[in-house]
CSV table of C-alpha atoms and ligand atoms in Angstrom, one decimal:
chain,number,residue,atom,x,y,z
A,1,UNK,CA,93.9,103.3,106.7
A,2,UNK,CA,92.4,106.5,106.8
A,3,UNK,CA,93.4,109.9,105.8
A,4,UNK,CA,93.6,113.3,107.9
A,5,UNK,CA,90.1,114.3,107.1
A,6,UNK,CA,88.8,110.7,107.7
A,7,UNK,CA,88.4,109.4,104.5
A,8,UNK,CA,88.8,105.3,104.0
A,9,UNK,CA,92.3,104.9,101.6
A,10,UNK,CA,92.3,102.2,99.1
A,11,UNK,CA,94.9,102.4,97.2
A,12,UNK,CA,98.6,104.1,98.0
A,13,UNK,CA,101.8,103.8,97.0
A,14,UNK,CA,105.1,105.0,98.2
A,15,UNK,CA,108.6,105.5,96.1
A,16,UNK,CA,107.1,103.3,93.6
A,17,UNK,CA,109.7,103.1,90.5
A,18,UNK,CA,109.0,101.0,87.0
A,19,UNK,CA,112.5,101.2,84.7
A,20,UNK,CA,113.1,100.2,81.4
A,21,UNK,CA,116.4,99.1,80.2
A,22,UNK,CA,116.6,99.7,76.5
A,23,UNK,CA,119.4,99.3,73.7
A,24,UNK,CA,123.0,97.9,74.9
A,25,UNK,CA,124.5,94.5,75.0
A,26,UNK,CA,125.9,95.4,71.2
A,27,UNK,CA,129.6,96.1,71.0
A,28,UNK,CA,129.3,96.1,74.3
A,29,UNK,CA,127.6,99.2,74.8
A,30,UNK,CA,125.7,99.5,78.0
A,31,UNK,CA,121.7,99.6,78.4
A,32,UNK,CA,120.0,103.2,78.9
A,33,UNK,CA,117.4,103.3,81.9
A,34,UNK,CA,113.8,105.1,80.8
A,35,UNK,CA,112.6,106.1,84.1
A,36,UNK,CA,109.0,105.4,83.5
A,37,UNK,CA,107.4,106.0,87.3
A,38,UNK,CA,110.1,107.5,89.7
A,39,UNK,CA,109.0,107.3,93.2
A,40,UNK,CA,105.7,108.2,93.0
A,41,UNK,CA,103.7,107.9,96.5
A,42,UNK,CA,100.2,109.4,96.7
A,43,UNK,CA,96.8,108.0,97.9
A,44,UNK,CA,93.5,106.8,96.2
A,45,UNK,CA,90.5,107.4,98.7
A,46,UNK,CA,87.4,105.4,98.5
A,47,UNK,CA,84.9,106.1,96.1
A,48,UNK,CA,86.6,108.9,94.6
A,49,UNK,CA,88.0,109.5,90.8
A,50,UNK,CA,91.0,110.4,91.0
A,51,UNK,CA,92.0,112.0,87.5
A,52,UNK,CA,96.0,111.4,86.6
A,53,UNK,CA,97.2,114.0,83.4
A,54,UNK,CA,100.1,114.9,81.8
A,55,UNK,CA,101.2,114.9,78.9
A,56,UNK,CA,101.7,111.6,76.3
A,57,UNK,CA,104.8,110.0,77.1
A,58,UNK,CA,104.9,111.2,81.0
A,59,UNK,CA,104.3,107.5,82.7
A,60,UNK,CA,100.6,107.7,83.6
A,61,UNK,CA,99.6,104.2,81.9
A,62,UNK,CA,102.6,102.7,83.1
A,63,UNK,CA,101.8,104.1,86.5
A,64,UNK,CA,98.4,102.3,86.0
A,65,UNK,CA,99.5,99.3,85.2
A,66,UNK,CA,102.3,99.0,87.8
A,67,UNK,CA,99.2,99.7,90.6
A,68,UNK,CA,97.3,96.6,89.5
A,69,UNK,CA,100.9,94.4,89.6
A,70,UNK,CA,100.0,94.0,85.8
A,71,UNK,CA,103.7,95.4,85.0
A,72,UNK,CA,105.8,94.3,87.7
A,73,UNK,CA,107.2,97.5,89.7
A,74,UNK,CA,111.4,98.0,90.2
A,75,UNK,CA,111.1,99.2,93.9
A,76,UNK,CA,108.6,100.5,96.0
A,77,UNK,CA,105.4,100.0,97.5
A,78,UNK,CA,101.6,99.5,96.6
A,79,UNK,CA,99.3,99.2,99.2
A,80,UNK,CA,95.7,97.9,98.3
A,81,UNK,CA,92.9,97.5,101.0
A,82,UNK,CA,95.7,97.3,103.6
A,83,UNK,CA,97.8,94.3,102.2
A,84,UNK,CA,100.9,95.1,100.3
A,85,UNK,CA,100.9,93.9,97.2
A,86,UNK,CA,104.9,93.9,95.7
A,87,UNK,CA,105.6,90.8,97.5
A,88,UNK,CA,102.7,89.0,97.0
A,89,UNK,CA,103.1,85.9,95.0
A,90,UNK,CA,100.8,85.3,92.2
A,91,UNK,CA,98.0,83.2,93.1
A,92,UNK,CA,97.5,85.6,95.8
A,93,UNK,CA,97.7,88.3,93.8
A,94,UNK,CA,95.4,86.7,91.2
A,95,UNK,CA,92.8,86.3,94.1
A,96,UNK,CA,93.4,90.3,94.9
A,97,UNK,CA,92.7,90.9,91.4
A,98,UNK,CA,88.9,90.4,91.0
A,99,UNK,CA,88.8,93.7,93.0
A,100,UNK,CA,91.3,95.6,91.4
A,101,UNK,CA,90.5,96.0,87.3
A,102,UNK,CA,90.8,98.0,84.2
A,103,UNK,CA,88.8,99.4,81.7
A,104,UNK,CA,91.2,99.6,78.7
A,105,UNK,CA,91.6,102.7,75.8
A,106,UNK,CA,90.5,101.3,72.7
A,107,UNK,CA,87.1,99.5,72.6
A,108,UNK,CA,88.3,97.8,68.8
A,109,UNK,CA,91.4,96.3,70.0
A,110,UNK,CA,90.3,95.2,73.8
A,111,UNK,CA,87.2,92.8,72.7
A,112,UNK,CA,88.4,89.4,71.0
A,113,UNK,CA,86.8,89.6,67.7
A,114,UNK,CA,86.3,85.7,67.6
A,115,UNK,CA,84.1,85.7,71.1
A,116,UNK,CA,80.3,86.4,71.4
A,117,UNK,CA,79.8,88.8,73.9
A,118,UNK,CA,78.5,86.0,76.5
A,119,UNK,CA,82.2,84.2,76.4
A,120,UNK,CA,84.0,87.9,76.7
A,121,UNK,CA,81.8,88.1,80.0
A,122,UNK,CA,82.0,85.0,81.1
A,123,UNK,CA,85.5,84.6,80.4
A,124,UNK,CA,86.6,86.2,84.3
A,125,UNK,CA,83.6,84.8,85.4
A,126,UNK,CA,85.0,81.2,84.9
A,127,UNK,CA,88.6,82.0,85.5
A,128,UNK,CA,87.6,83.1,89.0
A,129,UNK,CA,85.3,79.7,89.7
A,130,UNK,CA,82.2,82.5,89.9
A,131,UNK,CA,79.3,79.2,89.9
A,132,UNK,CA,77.5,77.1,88.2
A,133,UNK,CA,77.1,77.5,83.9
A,134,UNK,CA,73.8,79.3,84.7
A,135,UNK,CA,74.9,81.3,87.4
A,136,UNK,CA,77.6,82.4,84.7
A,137,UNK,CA,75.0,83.0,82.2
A,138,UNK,CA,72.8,84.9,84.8
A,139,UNK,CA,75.2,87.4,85.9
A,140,UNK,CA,76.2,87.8,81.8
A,141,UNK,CA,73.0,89.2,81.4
A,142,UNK,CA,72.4,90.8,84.6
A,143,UNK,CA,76.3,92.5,83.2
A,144,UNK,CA,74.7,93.4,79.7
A,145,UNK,CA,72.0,95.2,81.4
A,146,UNK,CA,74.0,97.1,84.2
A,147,UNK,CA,76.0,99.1,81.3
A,148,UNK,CA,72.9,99.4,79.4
A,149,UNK,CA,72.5,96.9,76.5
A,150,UNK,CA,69.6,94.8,75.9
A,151,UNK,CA,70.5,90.8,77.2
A,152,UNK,CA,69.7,89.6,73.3
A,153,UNK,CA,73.3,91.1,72.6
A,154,UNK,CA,74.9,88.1,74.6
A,155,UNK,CA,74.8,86.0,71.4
A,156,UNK,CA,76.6,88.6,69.2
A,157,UNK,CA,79.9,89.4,68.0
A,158,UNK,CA,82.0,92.9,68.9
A,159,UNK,CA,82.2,94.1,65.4
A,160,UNK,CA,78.3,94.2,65.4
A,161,UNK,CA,78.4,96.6,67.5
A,162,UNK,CA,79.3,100.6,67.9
A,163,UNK,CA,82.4,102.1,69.7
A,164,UNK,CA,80.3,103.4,72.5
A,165,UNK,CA,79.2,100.0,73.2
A,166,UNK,CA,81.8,98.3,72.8
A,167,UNK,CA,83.5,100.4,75.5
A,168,UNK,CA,80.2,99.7,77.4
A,169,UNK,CA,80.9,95.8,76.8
A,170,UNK,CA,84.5,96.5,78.5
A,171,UNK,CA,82.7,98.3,81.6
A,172,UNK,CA,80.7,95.4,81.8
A,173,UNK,CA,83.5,92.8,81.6
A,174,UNK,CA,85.8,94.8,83.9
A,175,UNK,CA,83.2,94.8,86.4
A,176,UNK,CA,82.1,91.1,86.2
A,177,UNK,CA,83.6,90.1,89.2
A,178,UNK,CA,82.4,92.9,91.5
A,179,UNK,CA,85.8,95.1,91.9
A,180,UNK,CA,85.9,98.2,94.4
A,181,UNK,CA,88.9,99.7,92.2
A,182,UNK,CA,88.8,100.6,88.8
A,183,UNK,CA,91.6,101.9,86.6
A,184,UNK,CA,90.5,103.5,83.8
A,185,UNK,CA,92.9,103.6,80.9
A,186,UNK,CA,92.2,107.2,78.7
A,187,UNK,CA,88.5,104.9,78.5
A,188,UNK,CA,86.6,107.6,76.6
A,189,UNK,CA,89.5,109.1,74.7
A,190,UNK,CA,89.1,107.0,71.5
A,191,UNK,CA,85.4,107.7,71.4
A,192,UNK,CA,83.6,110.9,69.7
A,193,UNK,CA,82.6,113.7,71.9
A,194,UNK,CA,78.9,112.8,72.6
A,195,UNK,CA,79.8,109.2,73.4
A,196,UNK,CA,82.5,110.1,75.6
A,197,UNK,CA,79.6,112.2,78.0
A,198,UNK,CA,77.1,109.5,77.6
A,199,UNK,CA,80.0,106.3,78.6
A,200,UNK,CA,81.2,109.5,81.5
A,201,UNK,CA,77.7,109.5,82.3
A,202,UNK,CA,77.4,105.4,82.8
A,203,UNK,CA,80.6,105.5,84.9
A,204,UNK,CA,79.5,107.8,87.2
A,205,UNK,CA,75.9,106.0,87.7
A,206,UNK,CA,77.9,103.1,88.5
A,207,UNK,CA,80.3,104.4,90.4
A,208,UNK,CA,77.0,105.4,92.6
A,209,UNK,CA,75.8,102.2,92.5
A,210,UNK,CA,78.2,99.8,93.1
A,211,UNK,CA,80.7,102.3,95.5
A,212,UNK,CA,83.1,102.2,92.7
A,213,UNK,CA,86.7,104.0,93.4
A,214,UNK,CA,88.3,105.2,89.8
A,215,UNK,CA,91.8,106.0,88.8
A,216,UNK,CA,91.3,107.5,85.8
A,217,UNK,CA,94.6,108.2,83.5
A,218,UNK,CA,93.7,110.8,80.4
A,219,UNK,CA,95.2,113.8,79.1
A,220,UNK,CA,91.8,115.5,77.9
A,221,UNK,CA,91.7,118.2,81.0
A,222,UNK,CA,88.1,119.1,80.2
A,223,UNK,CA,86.9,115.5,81.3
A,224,UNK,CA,89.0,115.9,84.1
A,225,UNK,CA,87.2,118.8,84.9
A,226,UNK,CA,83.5,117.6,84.6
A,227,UNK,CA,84.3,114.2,86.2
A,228,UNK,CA,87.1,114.0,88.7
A,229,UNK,CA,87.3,114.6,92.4
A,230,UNK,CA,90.7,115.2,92.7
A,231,UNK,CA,93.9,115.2,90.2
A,232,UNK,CA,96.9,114.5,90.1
A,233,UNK,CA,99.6,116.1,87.5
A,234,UNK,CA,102.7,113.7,86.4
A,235,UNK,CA,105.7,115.0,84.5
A,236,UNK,CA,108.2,112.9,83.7
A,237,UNK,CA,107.5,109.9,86.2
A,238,UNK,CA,106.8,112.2,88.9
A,239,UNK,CA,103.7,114.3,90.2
A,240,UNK,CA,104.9,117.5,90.8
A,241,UNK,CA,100.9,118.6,92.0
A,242,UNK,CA,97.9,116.7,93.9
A,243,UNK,CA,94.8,118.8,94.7
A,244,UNK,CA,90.9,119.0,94.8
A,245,UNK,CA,90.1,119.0,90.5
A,246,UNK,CA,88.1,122.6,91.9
A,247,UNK,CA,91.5,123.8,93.4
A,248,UNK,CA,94.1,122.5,91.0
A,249,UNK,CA,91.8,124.4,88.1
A,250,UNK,CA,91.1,127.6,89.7
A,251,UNK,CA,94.5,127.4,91.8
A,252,UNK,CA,97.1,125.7,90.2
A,253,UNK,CA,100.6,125.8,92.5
A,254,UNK,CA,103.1,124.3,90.3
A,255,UNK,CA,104.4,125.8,86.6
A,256,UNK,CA,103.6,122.9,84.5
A,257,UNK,CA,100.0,122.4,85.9
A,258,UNK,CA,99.0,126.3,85.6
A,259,UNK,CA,100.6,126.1,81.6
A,260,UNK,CA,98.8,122.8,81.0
A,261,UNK,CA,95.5,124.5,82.3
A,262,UNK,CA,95.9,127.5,80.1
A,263,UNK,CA,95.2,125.1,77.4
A,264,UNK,CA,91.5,124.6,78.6
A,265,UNK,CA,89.3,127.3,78.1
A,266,UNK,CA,87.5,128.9,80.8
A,267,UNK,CA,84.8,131.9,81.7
A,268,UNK,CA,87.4,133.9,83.9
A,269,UNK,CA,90.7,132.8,82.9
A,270,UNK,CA,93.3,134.3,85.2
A,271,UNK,CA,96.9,134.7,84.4
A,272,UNK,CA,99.8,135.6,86.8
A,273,UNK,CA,100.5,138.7,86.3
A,274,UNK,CA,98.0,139.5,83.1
A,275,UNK,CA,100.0,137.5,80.4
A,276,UNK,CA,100.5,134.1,80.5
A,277,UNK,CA,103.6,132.8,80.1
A,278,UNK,CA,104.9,129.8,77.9
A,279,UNK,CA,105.9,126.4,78.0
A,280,UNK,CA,109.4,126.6,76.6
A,281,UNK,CA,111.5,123.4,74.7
A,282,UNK,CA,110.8,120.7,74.3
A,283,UNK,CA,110.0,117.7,76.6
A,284,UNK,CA,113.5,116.3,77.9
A,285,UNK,CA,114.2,112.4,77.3
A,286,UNK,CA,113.5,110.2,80.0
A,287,UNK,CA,116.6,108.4,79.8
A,288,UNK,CA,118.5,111.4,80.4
A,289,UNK,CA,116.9,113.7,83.2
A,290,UNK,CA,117.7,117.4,83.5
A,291,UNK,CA,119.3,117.4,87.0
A,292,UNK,CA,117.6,119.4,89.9
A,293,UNK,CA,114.2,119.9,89.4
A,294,UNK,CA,113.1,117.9,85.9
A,295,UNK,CA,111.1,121.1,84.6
A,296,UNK,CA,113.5,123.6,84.7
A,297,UNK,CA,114.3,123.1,80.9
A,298,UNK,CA,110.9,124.1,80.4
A,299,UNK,CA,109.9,126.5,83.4
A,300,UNK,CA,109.5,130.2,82.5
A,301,UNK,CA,109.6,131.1,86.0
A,302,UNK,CA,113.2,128.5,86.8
A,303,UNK,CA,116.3,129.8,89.2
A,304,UNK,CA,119.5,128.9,90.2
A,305,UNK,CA,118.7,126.3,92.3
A,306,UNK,CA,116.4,124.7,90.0
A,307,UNK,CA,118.6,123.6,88.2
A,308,UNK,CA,120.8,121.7,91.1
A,309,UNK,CA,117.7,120.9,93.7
A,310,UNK,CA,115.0,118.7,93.1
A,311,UNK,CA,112.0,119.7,95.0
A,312,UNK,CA,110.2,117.4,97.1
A,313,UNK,CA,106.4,117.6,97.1
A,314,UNK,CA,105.3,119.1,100.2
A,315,UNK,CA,102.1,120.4,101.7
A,316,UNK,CA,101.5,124.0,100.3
A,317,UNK,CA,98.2,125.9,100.8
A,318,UNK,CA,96.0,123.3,100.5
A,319,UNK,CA,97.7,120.9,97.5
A,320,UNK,CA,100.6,118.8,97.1
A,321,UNK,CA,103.3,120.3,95.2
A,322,UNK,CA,106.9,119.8,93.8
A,323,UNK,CA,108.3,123.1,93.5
A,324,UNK,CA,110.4,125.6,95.1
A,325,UNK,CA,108.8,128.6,94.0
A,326,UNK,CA,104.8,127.5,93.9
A,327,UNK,CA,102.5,129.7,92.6
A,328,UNK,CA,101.0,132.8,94.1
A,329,UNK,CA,97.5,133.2,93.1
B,1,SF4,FE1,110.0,125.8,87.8
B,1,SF4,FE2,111.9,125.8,89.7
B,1,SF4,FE3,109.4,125.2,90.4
B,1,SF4,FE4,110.9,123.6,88.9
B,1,SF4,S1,111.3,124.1,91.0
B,1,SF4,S2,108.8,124.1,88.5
B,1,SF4,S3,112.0,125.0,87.6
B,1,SF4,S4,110.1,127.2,89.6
């Protein structure tokens, strides 16, 4: 599948929906649904990051997960290298899976602290029949050495090591089995600053090397800035705004994304109409949804029928965008 401008698509999804039922079943009270992900459809093109923000609590790791089947989906569709995944059973889906991974947030908690860095490796190596022992122990190294660390580290433990390479270890094991889509889970959020641009740094080399496409979940807009190609902005299980990361920083459409990029700071900051307005309230719940458009709570610039129409997200100058007043920049 390819897109308007030509460009291969990977990964897409259409009207895909996790929900959670919580509480009930006491007194014989009913459950409460948490829309997670609520009919998101959008496309991943090959080779590119594409950077998902909001803000904690919005559904962008579930969204993640859900992609990779690693949380089952409610309805929907995902649509990976042109087979559909939702109704794929799961040793074909665990064949699908070498080339779809994830690079997890916290480089402590991801690493078994019991394993030598040569079984973390080989570990996928051997679960999808990769060769022979030494063919394993060959492509451990030749692993070690792709994210950067010296092959005499195979014998160690993680704790013997730093956070920034431990999170290199994780590259290296999410990679072991040559994927062409990589979900990366708020990967450099846990680390310090001068880390985070070095482990940035390795992901893009890689991403060079091996033709790597990145879905990259984070709220940190300032790394979206420096590494994404394009972004997409998800409030309350929905994106309300897809664009260019050049176009959705200089021209955001949509309320939320312009107040969440006010945040960042930048050499010419523009605001509509000199003062920037304000994020009001506070985030609604997800199990019980303003009706209309799920922002007007919190939208300085809401109407009437915001609060009775949800928008659809439509073409508009150049982005994608959920909202029936966009932006005039
Ligand atoms: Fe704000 Fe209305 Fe647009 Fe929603 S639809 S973001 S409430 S202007």
């Amino acid at each position: 599948m390819t897109t308007d401008t030509g460009s291969e698509i990977v990964l897409s999804t259409r009207a895909l929906t996790k929900h959670f039922h919580v509480g009930g079943g006491f007194a014989g009270r009913p459950s409460r649904v948490v829309r997670a992900v609520d009919g998101v459809t959008l496309e991943i093109r090959a080779r590119e990051t594409f950077a998902l923000v909001g803000e904690s609590g919005c559904g962008k790791t579930t969204l993640g997960r859900v992609m990779l089947r690693l949380q089952e989906p409610t309805s929907g569709e995902i649509v990976y290298d042109g087979t559909e995944l939702t109704g794929l059973g799961e040793g074909e889906m665990r064949a699908l899976r070498k080339k779809m991974q994830i690079v997890f947030q916290d480089p402590y908690a991801s690493l078994n602290p019991r394993m030598r860095i040569e079984q973390i490796l080989a570990e996928p190596l051997r679960s999808h029949g990769y060769g022979t022992p030494a063919e394993i122990r060959e492509r451990c190294a030749e692993l070690l050495e792709l994210v950067g660390l010296r092959t005499q580290y195979l014998r160690n433990y993680p704790h013997q090591f730093s956070g920034g390479q431990r999170q290199r270890i994780g590259i290296a094991r999410a990679l072991a089995n040559k994927p062409d889509f990589v979900v990366c889970d708020e990967s450099v959020s846990a680390l310090d600053v001068s880390i985070q641009a070095q482990v940035l740094n390795l992901l893009a080399d890689l991403q060079d090397q091996l033709k790597l496409t990145y879905f990259f979940i984070t709220h940190d807009l300032a790394v979206v800035r420096q590494f994404a190609d394009r972004v997409g902005v998800m409030f309350l299980g929905r994106l309300v705004e897809v664009g260019t990361t050049e176009e959705i920083f200089a021209r955001p459409l949509h309320p939320y994304t312009m107040l969440l990029m006010a945040a960042v700071p930048r050499p010419d900051p523009r605001a509509r109409g000199g003062e920037r307005p304000m994020m009001q309230g506070e985030i609604p719940s997800p199990m019980a949804l303003p009706p209309g458009c799920r922002f007007h709570t919190r939208c300085p610039f809401a109407r009437d029928i915001c609060r009775v129409e949800d928008p659809a997200l439509q073409n508009h100058a150049g982005h994608t965008v959920a909202c029936h007043f966009p932006l005039e920049n």
